[in-house]
């Protein structure tokens, strides 16, 4: 009987990935979908107003994630929501390629991720009362982010992570976007923004049973675009954002999230003249992630603008595929 029981345990461990799960809702079962959820929609949804559940989830150190995704937006301009245009009817189709790796940062769980999006844009809008039309394809500004969970999320090996139980986690991140996207200074609407942006963020999550509640606050700062619309100088105030997520973890490894974000600020100045483009916008969305096998997962996500002061609300739907390796997997 003892031998048979031991044999069953060995078989179960092999099926689940060499380390047995201690519960049907184990963090080891859940972590392999966290990285994709944190940034698969990052570029396609717009850096300043993206909705990213599980951005500060813990994961074993040394694991690599490769993410490929597709997103479609319709309505306002998602890449530069504070662009001073009105009556915008714009559609984008975006392919997203991203890489992430979990790190040990001073004994705490950390992560670095990089994203390179490619998009096609088509639509029309009004600028200074005049109609403008745009058809473009190319790279969107790529971005890199580093994050660290400095409370409640220690750096752990895969073996130690199987015994970890999340409770209260506090973390922070810094995201940097580089001006390498497609840009034509003779055009108002572009895929790239021709400027750098910097986004520090603070995040808190609390897990109780199958539920995780998450809240984040961030500020996005911009350098000047000195070649806007034929050589004008465009400056922009910071965009401030808060977001919240209610996440439910199913025993099978599937998880779902309801998401909301509010962002404000971002008023721009063009050659010293203040534009009437102050942001006061609400977005809401939902995310569903599910496993394909032990090393692969798929995530489906959607969001919509609930209200937008400057008329740049857009609808988003997307899908992402993730694979992982390293860290003793």
Short mmCIF file of C-alpha atoms in Angstrom, two decimals, residues 11-297:
data_model
loop_
_atom_site.label_atom_id
_atom_site.label_comp_id
_atom_site.label_asym_id
_atom_site.label_seq_id
_atom_site.Cartn_x
_atom_site.Cartn_y
_atom_site.Cartn_z
CA UNK A 11 3.32 10.07 -11.18
CA UNK A 12 1.42 13.17 -10.02
CA UNK A 13 4.65 15.15 -9.59
CA UNK A 14 5.73 14.29 -13.13
CA UNK A 15 2.41 15.36 -14.55
CA UNK A 16 2.46 18.71 -12.72
CA UNK A 17 6.11 19.50 -13.44
CA UNK A 18 8.52 17.66 -11.09
CA UNK A 19 7.27 19.48 -7.98
CA UNK A 20 3.88 18.44 -6.61
CA UNK A 21 1.26 21.13 -6.12
CA UNK A 22 0.15 21.47 -2.52
CA UNK A 23 -3.33 22.65 -3.47
CA UNK A 24 -5.49 23.01 -6.53
CA UNK A 25 -4.99 26.76 -6.30
CA UNK A 26 -1.21 26.67 -5.80
CA UNK A 27 0.89 29.69 -6.80
CA UNK A 28 3.06 27.28 -8.80
CA UNK A 29 0.04 26.43 -10.91
CA UNK A 30 -0.87 30.10 -11.33
CA UNK A 31 2.44 31.88 -11.91
CA UNK A 32 3.10 30.79 -15.48
CA UNK A 33 0.38 33.09 -16.82
CA UNK A 34 1.29 36.18 -14.80
CA UNK A 35 3.90 37.73 -17.07
CA UNK A 36 1.76 37.64 -20.19
CA UNK A 37 -1.14 39.17 -18.32
CA UNK A 38 1.08 41.93 -17.06
CA UNK A 39 2.07 43.27 -20.46
CA UNK A 40 0.64 41.45 -23.47
CA UNK A 41 -1.74 44.38 -24.04
CA UNK A 42 0.80 46.94 -22.86
CA UNK A 43 1.68 48.54 -26.19
CA UNK A 44 -1.57 47.99 -28.04
CA UNK A 45 -3.63 49.66 -25.32
CA UNK A 46 -1.43 52.73 -24.97
CA UNK A 47 1.33 53.07 -22.35
CA UNK A 48 -0.39 55.75 -20.28
CA UNK A 49 -3.76 54.04 -19.99
CA UNK A 50 -3.17 50.30 -20.21
CA UNK A 51 -5.02 47.92 -17.89
CA UNK A 52 -2.65 45.26 -16.57
CA UNK A 53 -3.79 42.75 -13.94
CA UNK A 54 -1.21 40.76 -11.95
CA UNK A 55 1.64 43.14 -12.72
CA UNK A 56 3.20 42.43 -9.31
CA UNK A 57 2.57 38.69 -8.95
CA UNK A 58 5.49 36.66 -7.64
CA UNK A 59 7.25 34.05 -9.80
CA UNK A 60 10.34 31.83 -9.39
CA UNK A 61 13.67 33.48 -10.17
CA UNK A 62 15.32 32.79 -13.51
CA UNK A 63 12.19 32.02 -15.54
CA UNK A 64 12.00 33.47 -19.06
CA UNK A 65 8.76 34.40 -20.83
CA UNK A 66 8.22 34.96 -24.55
CA UNK A 67 4.90 36.52 -25.54
CA UNK A 68 3.36 37.00 -28.97
CA UNK A 69 0.02 38.77 -29.28
CA UNK A 70 -2.46 40.59 -31.47
CA UNK A 71 -4.72 43.51 -30.56
CA UNK A 72 -7.33 45.53 -32.42
CA UNK A 73 -8.53 48.97 -31.39
CA UNK A 74 -11.33 51.11 -32.77
CA UNK A 75 -12.37 54.64 -31.85
CA UNK A 76 -9.82 57.11 -30.52
CA UNK A 77 -6.07 57.02 -30.90
CA UNK A 78 -4.62 54.52 -28.44
CA UNK A 79 -0.90 55.20 -28.95
CA UNK A 80 -0.96 58.90 -28.03
CA UNK A 81 -4.24 59.59 -26.20
CA UNK A 82 -3.32 63.21 -25.46
CA UNK A 83 -2.78 64.18 -29.10
CA UNK A 84 -4.80 67.41 -29.67
CA UNK A 85 -7.27 65.95 -32.18
CA UNK A 86 -11.07 65.60 -32.05
CA UNK A 87 -13.77 63.57 -33.79
CA UNK A 88 -11.27 60.74 -34.21
CA UNK A 89 -12.37 57.51 -35.88
CA UNK A 90 -9.22 55.41 -35.96
CA UNK A 91 -8.58 51.66 -36.22
CA UNK A 92 -5.35 49.87 -35.41
CA UNK A 93 -4.22 46.27 -35.83
CA UNK A 94 -1.14 45.49 -33.76
CA UNK A 95 1.26 42.57 -33.46
CA UNK A 96 3.15 42.50 -30.17
CA UNK A 97 6.37 40.62 -29.34
CA UNK A 98 7.62 40.74 -25.77
CA UNK A 99 10.21 39.11 -23.51
CA UNK A 100 10.42 39.00 -19.72
CA UNK A 101 12.73 37.44 -17.15
CA UNK A 102 12.24 37.13 -13.40
CA UNK A 103 15.11 38.39 -11.23
CA UNK A 104 16.49 38.35 -7.71
CA UNK A 105 16.77 42.02 -6.74
CA UNK A 106 18.33 42.39 -3.29
CA UNK A 107 16.50 39.28 -2.08
CA UNK A 108 13.16 40.40 -3.52
CA UNK A 109 11.30 39.14 -6.57
CA UNK A 110 11.86 41.35 -9.58
CA UNK A 111 11.29 41.31 -13.31
CA UNK A 112 12.52 42.98 -16.46
CA UNK A 113 10.37 43.04 -19.57
CA UNK A 114 10.76 44.47 -23.06
CA UNK A 115 8.13 44.93 -25.75
CA UNK A 116 8.31 45.68 -29.47
CA UNK A 117 4.94 46.39 -31.17
CA UNK A 118 4.21 46.68 -34.87
CA UNK A 119 0.94 48.26 -35.98
CA UNK A 120 -1.19 49.30 -38.93
CA UNK A 121 -3.30 52.44 -38.48
CA UNK A 122 -6.17 53.74 -40.56
CA UNK A 123 -8.72 56.50 -39.93
CA UNK A 124 -9.56 60.17 -39.79
CA UNK A 125 -9.89 62.97 -37.23
CA UNK A 126 -10.01 66.75 -36.93
CA UNK A 127 -7.10 68.99 -35.97
CA UNK A 128 -7.65 72.73 -35.40
CA UNK A 129 -11.07 72.31 -37.03
CA UNK A 130 -9.61 70.79 -40.20
CA UNK A 131 -10.12 67.14 -41.25
CA UNK A 132 -7.03 64.91 -41.35
CA UNK A 133 -6.74 61.36 -42.69
CA UNK A 134 -3.99 58.85 -41.95
CA UNK A 135 -2.88 55.45 -43.20
CA UNK A 136 0.36 54.15 -41.69
CA UNK A 137 2.18 50.96 -40.72
CA UNK A 138 5.37 50.38 -38.80
CA UNK A 139 6.88 50.11 -35.35
CA UNK A 140 5.26 51.70 -32.32
CA UNK A 141 7.69 53.10 -29.74
CA UNK A 142 9.29 50.08 -27.98
CA UNK A 143 9.49 50.06 -24.20
CA UNK A 144 11.33 48.42 -21.32
CA UNK A 145 10.27 48.08 -17.70
CA UNK A 146 11.93 46.89 -14.51
CA UNK A 147 9.90 46.04 -11.41
CA UNK A 148 10.58 44.82 -7.88
CA UNK A 149 8.26 43.54 -5.15
CA UNK A 150 9.85 44.94 -2.00
CA UNK A 151 7.33 43.52 0.49
CA UNK A 152 5.68 40.10 0.74
CA UNK A 153 7.31 38.65 -2.38
CA UNK A 154 10.80 37.22 -1.73
CA UNK A 155 13.06 35.94 -4.51
CA UNK A 156 12.53 32.15 -4.55
CA UNK A 157 13.76 29.14 -6.48
CA UNK A 158 11.21 26.92 -8.18
CA UNK A 159 11.41 24.40 -5.32
CA UNK A 160 10.90 27.04 -2.61
CA UNK A 161 8.16 28.73 -4.62
CA UNK A 162 5.99 25.60 -4.36
CA UNK A 163 5.64 26.37 -0.62
CA UNK A 164 5.04 30.11 -1.06
CA UNK A 165 1.60 31.54 -0.28
CA UNK A 166 0.89 35.11 -1.41
CA UNK A 167 -0.72 37.52 1.03
CA UNK A 168 0.05 41.25 0.91
CA UNK A 169 2.50 42.31 -1.81
CA UNK A 170 3.86 45.82 -2.36
CA UNK A 171 5.95 46.60 -5.43
CA UNK A 172 7.15 49.33 -7.74
CA UNK A 173 8.26 49.64 -11.35
CA UNK A 174 9.81 52.05 -13.83
CA UNK A 175 8.84 51.92 -17.50
CA UNK A 176 10.80 53.72 -20.23
CA UNK A 177 9.53 54.22 -23.79
CA UNK A 178 12.03 55.11 -26.54
CA UNK A 179 11.23 57.33 -29.58
CA UNK A 180 11.95 54.64 -32.21
CA UNK A 181 8.47 54.20 -33.69
CA UNK A 182 7.29 55.26 -37.14
CA UNK A 183 7.12 59.07 -37.25
CA UNK A 184 6.49 61.64 -39.99
CA UNK A 185 6.74 65.24 -38.74
CA UNK A 186 4.50 66.45 -41.57
CA UNK A 187 1.64 64.35 -40.14
CA UNK A 188 -0.43 64.92 -37.01
CA UNK A 189 -1.19 61.25 -36.32
CA UNK A 190 1.73 58.80 -36.09
CA UNK A 191 2.52 55.43 -34.59
CA UNK A 192 5.57 56.80 -32.80
CA UNK A 193 5.56 59.85 -30.53
CA UNK A 194 9.10 61.21 -31.27
CA UNK A 195 9.85 61.66 -27.57
CA UNK A 196 10.85 59.69 -24.49
CA UNK A 197 8.42 58.82 -21.71
CA UNK A 198 9.05 57.63 -18.15
CA UNK A 199 6.44 55.96 -15.96
CA UNK A 200 7.13 55.19 -12.28
CA UNK A 201 4.41 53.11 -10.61
CA UNK A 202 3.51 51.76 -7.17
CA UNK A 203 1.39 48.61 -6.82
CA UNK A 204 -0.31 46.73 -3.96
CA UNK A 205 -2.07 43.37 -4.06
CA UNK A 206 -3.86 41.33 -1.39
CA UNK A 207 -4.74 37.64 -1.80
CA UNK A 208 -7.45 35.93 0.23
CA UNK A 209 -8.43 32.44 -0.86
CA UNK A 210 -9.06 32.38 -4.61
CA UNK A 211 -9.40 36.19 -4.79
CA UNK A 212 -6.67 38.75 -5.39
CA UNK A 213 -7.38 42.48 -5.18
CA UNK A 214 -4.84 44.78 -6.80
CA UNK A 215 -4.40 48.57 -6.95
CA UNK A 216 -1.80 50.72 -8.72
CA UNK A 217 -0.92 54.40 -9.00
CA UNK A 218 1.42 55.85 -11.61
CA UNK A 219 2.67 59.04 -13.26
CA UNK A 220 3.88 59.27 -16.87
CA UNK A 221 6.38 62.01 -17.73
CA UNK A 222 7.28 63.12 -21.27
CA UNK A 223 10.19 64.86 -22.93
CA UNK A 224 9.40 67.48 -25.58
CA UNK A 225 8.68 66.59 -29.19
CA UNK A 226 10.69 69.26 -31.04
CA UNK A 227 9.54 68.25 -34.51
CA UNK A 228 5.76 68.22 -34.20
CA UNK A 229 3.64 69.06 -37.25
CA UNK A 230 6.39 70.61 -39.34
CA UNK A 231 8.87 71.70 -36.66
CA UNK A 232 6.69 72.91 -33.78
CA UNK A 233 7.63 72.13 -30.17
CA UNK A 234 5.06 70.04 -28.32
CA UNK A 235 5.34 69.75 -24.53
CA UNK A 236 3.03 67.75 -22.31
CA UNK A 237 2.19 67.70 -18.62
CA UNK A 238 2.42 64.37 -16.77
CA UNK A 239 -0.47 61.91 -16.96
CA UNK A 240 -1.53 60.53 -13.56
CA UNK A 241 -3.36 57.21 -13.38
CA UNK A 242 -4.90 54.82 -10.87
CA UNK A 243 -6.20 51.33 -11.60
CA UNK A 244 -7.87 48.46 -9.77
CA UNK A 245 -8.33 44.75 -10.46
CA UNK A 246 -10.44 42.00 -8.92
CA UNK A 247 -8.90 38.65 -9.88
CA UNK A 248 -10.38 35.19 -9.33
CA UNK A 249 -8.13 32.11 -9.50
CA UNK A 250 -9.92 28.91 -10.52
CA UNK A 251 -8.62 25.53 -9.28
CA UNK A 252 -7.80 24.44 -12.84
CA UNK A 253 -5.21 27.20 -13.28
CA UNK A 254 -7.57 29.48 -15.19
CA UNK A 255 -7.94 33.00 -13.82
CA UNK A 256 -10.19 35.92 -14.71
CA UNK A 257 -10.04 39.60 -13.85
CA UNK A 258 -12.31 42.65 -13.89
CA UNK A 259 -10.28 45.81 -14.46
CA UNK A 260 -10.73 49.58 -14.33
CA UNK A 261 -8.45 52.60 -14.68
CA UNK A 262 -8.72 56.39 -14.46
CA UNK A 263 -6.14 58.78 -15.84
CA UNK A 264 -5.95 62.56 -15.74
CA UNK A 265 -3.65 65.40 -16.72
CA UNK A 266 -1.52 65.35 -19.84
CA UNK A 267 -2.43 68.81 -21.11
CA UNK A 268 -0.11 69.80 -23.95
CA UNK A 269 1.52 73.03 -25.10
CA UNK A 270 2.39 73.61 -28.78
CA UNK A 271 4.88 76.43 -29.43
CA UNK A 272 3.89 77.98 -26.11
CA UNK A 273 0.12 77.85 -26.70
CA UNK A 274 -1.86 75.70 -24.26
CA UNK A 275 -4.17 73.14 -25.90
CA UNK A 276 -7.62 72.22 -24.59
CA UNK A 277 -6.71 68.54 -24.24
CA UNK A 278 -6.73 67.87 -20.48
CA UNK A 279 -7.28 64.14 -19.87
CA UNK A 280 -10.02 62.93 -17.49
CA UNK A 281 -10.79 59.47 -18.77
CA UNK A 282 -12.20 56.19 -17.43
CA UNK A 283 -11.64 52.73 -18.91
CA UNK A 284 -12.95 49.29 -17.89
CA UNK A 285 -12.07 45.81 -19.09
CA UNK A 286 -11.84 42.10 -18.45
CA UNK A 287 -9.13 39.45 -18.80
CA UNK A 288 -9.26 35.65 -19.07
CA UNK A 289 -6.13 33.46 -18.99
CA UNK A 290 -6.02 29.68 -19.30
CA UNK A 291 -3.32 27.00 -19.69
CA UNK A 292 -2.58 25.07 -22.88
CA UNK A 293 0.01 22.84 -21.22
CA UNK A 294 2.64 23.19 -18.48
CA UNK A 295 4.77 25.65 -20.47
CA UNK A 296 2.22 27.52 -22.58
CA UNK A 297 -0.86 29.64 -21.95
#
